CSV table of C-alpha atoms in Angstrom, one decimal:
chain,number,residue,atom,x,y,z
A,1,UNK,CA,6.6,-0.4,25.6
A,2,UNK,CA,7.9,1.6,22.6
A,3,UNK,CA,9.8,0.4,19.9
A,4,UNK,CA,10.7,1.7,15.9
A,5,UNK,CA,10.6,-0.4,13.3
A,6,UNK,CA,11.1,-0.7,9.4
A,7,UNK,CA,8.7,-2.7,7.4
A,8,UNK,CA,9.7,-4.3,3.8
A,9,UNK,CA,6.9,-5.7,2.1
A,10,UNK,CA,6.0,-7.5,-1.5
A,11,UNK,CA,3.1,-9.0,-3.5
A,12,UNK,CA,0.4,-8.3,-5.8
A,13,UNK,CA,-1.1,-4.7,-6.9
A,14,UNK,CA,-4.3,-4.4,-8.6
A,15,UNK,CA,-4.6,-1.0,-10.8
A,16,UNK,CA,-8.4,-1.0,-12.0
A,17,UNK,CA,-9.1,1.3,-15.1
A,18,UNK,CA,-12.6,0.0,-16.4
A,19,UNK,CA,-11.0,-2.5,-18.9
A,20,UNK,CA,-8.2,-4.0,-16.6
A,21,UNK,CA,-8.2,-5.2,-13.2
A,22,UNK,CA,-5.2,-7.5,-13.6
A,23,UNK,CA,-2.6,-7.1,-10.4
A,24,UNK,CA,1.0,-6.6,-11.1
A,25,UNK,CA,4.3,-7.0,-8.8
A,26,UNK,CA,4.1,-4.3,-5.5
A,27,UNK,CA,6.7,-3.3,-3.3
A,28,UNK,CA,6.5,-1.7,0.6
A,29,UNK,CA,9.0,0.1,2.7
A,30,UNK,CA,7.5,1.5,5.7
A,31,UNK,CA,8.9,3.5,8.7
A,32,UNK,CA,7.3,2.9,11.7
A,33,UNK,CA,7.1,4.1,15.5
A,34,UNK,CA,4.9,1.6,18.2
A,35,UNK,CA,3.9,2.5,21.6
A,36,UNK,CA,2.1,-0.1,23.2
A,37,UNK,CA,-1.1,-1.0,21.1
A,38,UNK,CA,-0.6,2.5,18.6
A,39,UNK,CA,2.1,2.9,16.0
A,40,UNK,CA,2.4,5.5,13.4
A,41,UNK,CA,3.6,4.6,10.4
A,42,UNK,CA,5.1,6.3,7.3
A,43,UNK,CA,5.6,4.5,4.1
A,44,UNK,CA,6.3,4.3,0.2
A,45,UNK,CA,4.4,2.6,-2.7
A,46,UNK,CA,5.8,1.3,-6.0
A,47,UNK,CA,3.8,-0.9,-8.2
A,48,UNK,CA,3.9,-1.5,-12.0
A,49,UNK,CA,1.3,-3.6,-14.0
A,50,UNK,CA,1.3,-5.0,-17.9
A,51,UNK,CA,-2.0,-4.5,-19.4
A,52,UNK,CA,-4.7,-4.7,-22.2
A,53,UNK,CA,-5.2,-1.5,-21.7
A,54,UNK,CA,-5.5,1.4,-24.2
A,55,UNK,CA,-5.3,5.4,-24.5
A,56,UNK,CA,-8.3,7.6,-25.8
A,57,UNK,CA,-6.6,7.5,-29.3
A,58,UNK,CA,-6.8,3.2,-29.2
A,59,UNK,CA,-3.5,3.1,-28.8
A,60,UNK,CA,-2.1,0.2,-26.4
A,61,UNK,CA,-0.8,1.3,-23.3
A,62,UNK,CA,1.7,-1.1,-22.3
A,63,UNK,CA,2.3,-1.0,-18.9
A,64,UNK,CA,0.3,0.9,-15.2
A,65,UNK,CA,2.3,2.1,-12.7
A,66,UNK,CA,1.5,3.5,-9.0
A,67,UNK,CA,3.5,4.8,-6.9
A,68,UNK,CA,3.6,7.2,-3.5
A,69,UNK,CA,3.7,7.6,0.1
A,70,UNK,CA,1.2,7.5,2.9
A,71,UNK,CA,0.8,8.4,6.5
A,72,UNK,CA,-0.9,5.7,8.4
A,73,UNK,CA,-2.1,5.3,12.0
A,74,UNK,CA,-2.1,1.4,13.0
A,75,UNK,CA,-3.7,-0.2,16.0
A,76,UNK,CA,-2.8,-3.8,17.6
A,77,UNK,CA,-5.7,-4.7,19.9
A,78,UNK,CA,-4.0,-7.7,20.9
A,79,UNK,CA,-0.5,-8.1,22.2
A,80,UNK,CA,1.9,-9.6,23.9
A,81,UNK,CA,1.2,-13.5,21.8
A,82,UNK,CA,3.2,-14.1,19.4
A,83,UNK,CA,-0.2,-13.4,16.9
A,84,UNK,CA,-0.6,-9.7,16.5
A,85,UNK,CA,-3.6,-8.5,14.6
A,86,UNK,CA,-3.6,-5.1,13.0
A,87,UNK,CA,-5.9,-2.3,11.6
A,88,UNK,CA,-4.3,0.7,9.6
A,89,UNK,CA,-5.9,3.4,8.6
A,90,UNK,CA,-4.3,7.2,7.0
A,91,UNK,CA,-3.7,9.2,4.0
A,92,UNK,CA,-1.5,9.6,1.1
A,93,UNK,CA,-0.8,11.0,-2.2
A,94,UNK,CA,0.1,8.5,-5.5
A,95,UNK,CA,0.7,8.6,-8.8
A,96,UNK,CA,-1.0,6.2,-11.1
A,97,UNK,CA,0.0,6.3,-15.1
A,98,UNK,CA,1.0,4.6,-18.1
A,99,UNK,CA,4.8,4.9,-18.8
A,100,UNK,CA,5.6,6.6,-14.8
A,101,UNK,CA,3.3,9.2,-16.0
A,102,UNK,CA,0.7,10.7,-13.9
A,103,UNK,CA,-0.5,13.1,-11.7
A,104,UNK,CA,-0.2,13.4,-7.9
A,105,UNK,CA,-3.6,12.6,-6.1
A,106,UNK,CA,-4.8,12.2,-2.2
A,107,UNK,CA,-6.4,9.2,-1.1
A,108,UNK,CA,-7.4,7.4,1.8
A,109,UNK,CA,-6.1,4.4,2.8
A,110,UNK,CA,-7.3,1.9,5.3
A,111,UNK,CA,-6.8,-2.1,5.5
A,112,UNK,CA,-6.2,-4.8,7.9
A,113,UNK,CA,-2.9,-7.4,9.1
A,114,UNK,CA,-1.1,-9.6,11.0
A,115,UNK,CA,2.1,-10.2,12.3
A,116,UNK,CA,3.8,-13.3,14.0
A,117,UNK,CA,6.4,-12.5,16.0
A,118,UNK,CA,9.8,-14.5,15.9
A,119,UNK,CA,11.4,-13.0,18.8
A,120,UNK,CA,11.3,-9.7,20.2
A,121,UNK,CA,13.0,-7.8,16.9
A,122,UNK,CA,11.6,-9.6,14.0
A,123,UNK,CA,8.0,-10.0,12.5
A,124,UNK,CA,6.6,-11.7,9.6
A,125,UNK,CA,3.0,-11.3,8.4
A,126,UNK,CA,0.6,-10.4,5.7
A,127,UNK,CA,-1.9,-7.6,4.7
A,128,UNK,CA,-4.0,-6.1,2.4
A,129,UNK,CA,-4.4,-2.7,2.1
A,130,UNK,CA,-7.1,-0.2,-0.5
A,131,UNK,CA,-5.6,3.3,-0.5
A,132,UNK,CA,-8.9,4.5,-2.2
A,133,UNK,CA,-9.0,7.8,-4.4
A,134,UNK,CA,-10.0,10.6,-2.0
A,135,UNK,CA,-10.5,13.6,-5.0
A,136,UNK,CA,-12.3,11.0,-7.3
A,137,UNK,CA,-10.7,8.7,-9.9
A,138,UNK,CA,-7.2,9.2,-11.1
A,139,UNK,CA,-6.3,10.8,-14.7
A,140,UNK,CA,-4.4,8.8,-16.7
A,141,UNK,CA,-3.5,8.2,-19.9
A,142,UNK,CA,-5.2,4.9,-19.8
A,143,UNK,CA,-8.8,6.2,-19.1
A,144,UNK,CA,-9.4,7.2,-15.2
A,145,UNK,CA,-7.9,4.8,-12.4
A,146,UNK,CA,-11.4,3.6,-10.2
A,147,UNK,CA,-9.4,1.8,-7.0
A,148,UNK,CA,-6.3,0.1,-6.2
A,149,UNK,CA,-5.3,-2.3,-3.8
A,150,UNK,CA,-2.6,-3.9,-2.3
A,151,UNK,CA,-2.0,-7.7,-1.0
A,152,UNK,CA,1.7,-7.9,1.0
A,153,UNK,CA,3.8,-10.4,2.6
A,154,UNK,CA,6.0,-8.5,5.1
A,155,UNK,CA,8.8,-8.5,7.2
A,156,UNK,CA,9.1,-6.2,10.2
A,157,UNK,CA,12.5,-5.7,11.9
A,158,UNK,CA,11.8,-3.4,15.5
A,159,UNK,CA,15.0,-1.7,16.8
């Protein structure tokens, strides 16, 4: 049983730089391809934060933003109820800054789901999701980024 799908998801981000860990607004889009219990999923990230935070000359930075893509693998161990657990696990590249400023780096992302299925083309669920720094902490303008996370209500529509 195969199917593709396209994912749409929003809730909180957390951007942690040492002196904030506050979460800001997050939004998903994911493309997605299922077979049986294995899908394959790519998607984007955007995320901005307000902040406390400030620059290495004291100087407030105003607002965090993340954003990128990833390549995840995602298995459904059970399926067929209308209760579909999920893990997700892959890579991808972001870009954490003040002011949409930043530089590109790899991390790995893993995290856990659910779906409920309301019929055989549409899904709502939840997840949360830590695309951790693979090359070490982020640069940024606000002092180095440690982690990140992501906490999503979704919708999944399968064609």
């Amino acid at each position: 049983n195969s199917s593709t799908y396209l994912g749409l998801g929003l809730g909180l981000v957390g951007i942690d730089n040492g002196e904030s860990n506050d979460a800001g607004t997050g939004l998903t889009l994911g493309l997605g391809f299922r077979q049986d219990q294995l899908g394959l999923e790519l998607g984007l990230l955007a995320a901005a934060q307000n902040t406390d935070a400030r620059n290495a000359n004291g100087d407030p930075v105003q607002e965090l933003s993340l954003g990128g893509g990833y390549v995840d693998a995602k298995l459904f161990p059970l399926q067929g109820g209308a209760l579909e657990p999920y893990v997700q696990g892959g890579v991808g590249f972001y870009q954490v800054g003040a002011d949409s400023s930043g530089d590109l780096t790899a991390a790995v992302d893993v995290g856990a789901g659910a779906d409920v299925r309301l019929g055989s083309n549409i899904a709502i669920g939840g997840r949360y999701m830590y695309p951790g720094f693979w090359l070490g902490e982020a640069q940024t303008e606000a002092g180095d980024i440690d982690n990140t996370w992501d906490a999503m209500g979704t919708v999944t529509v399968y064609f």
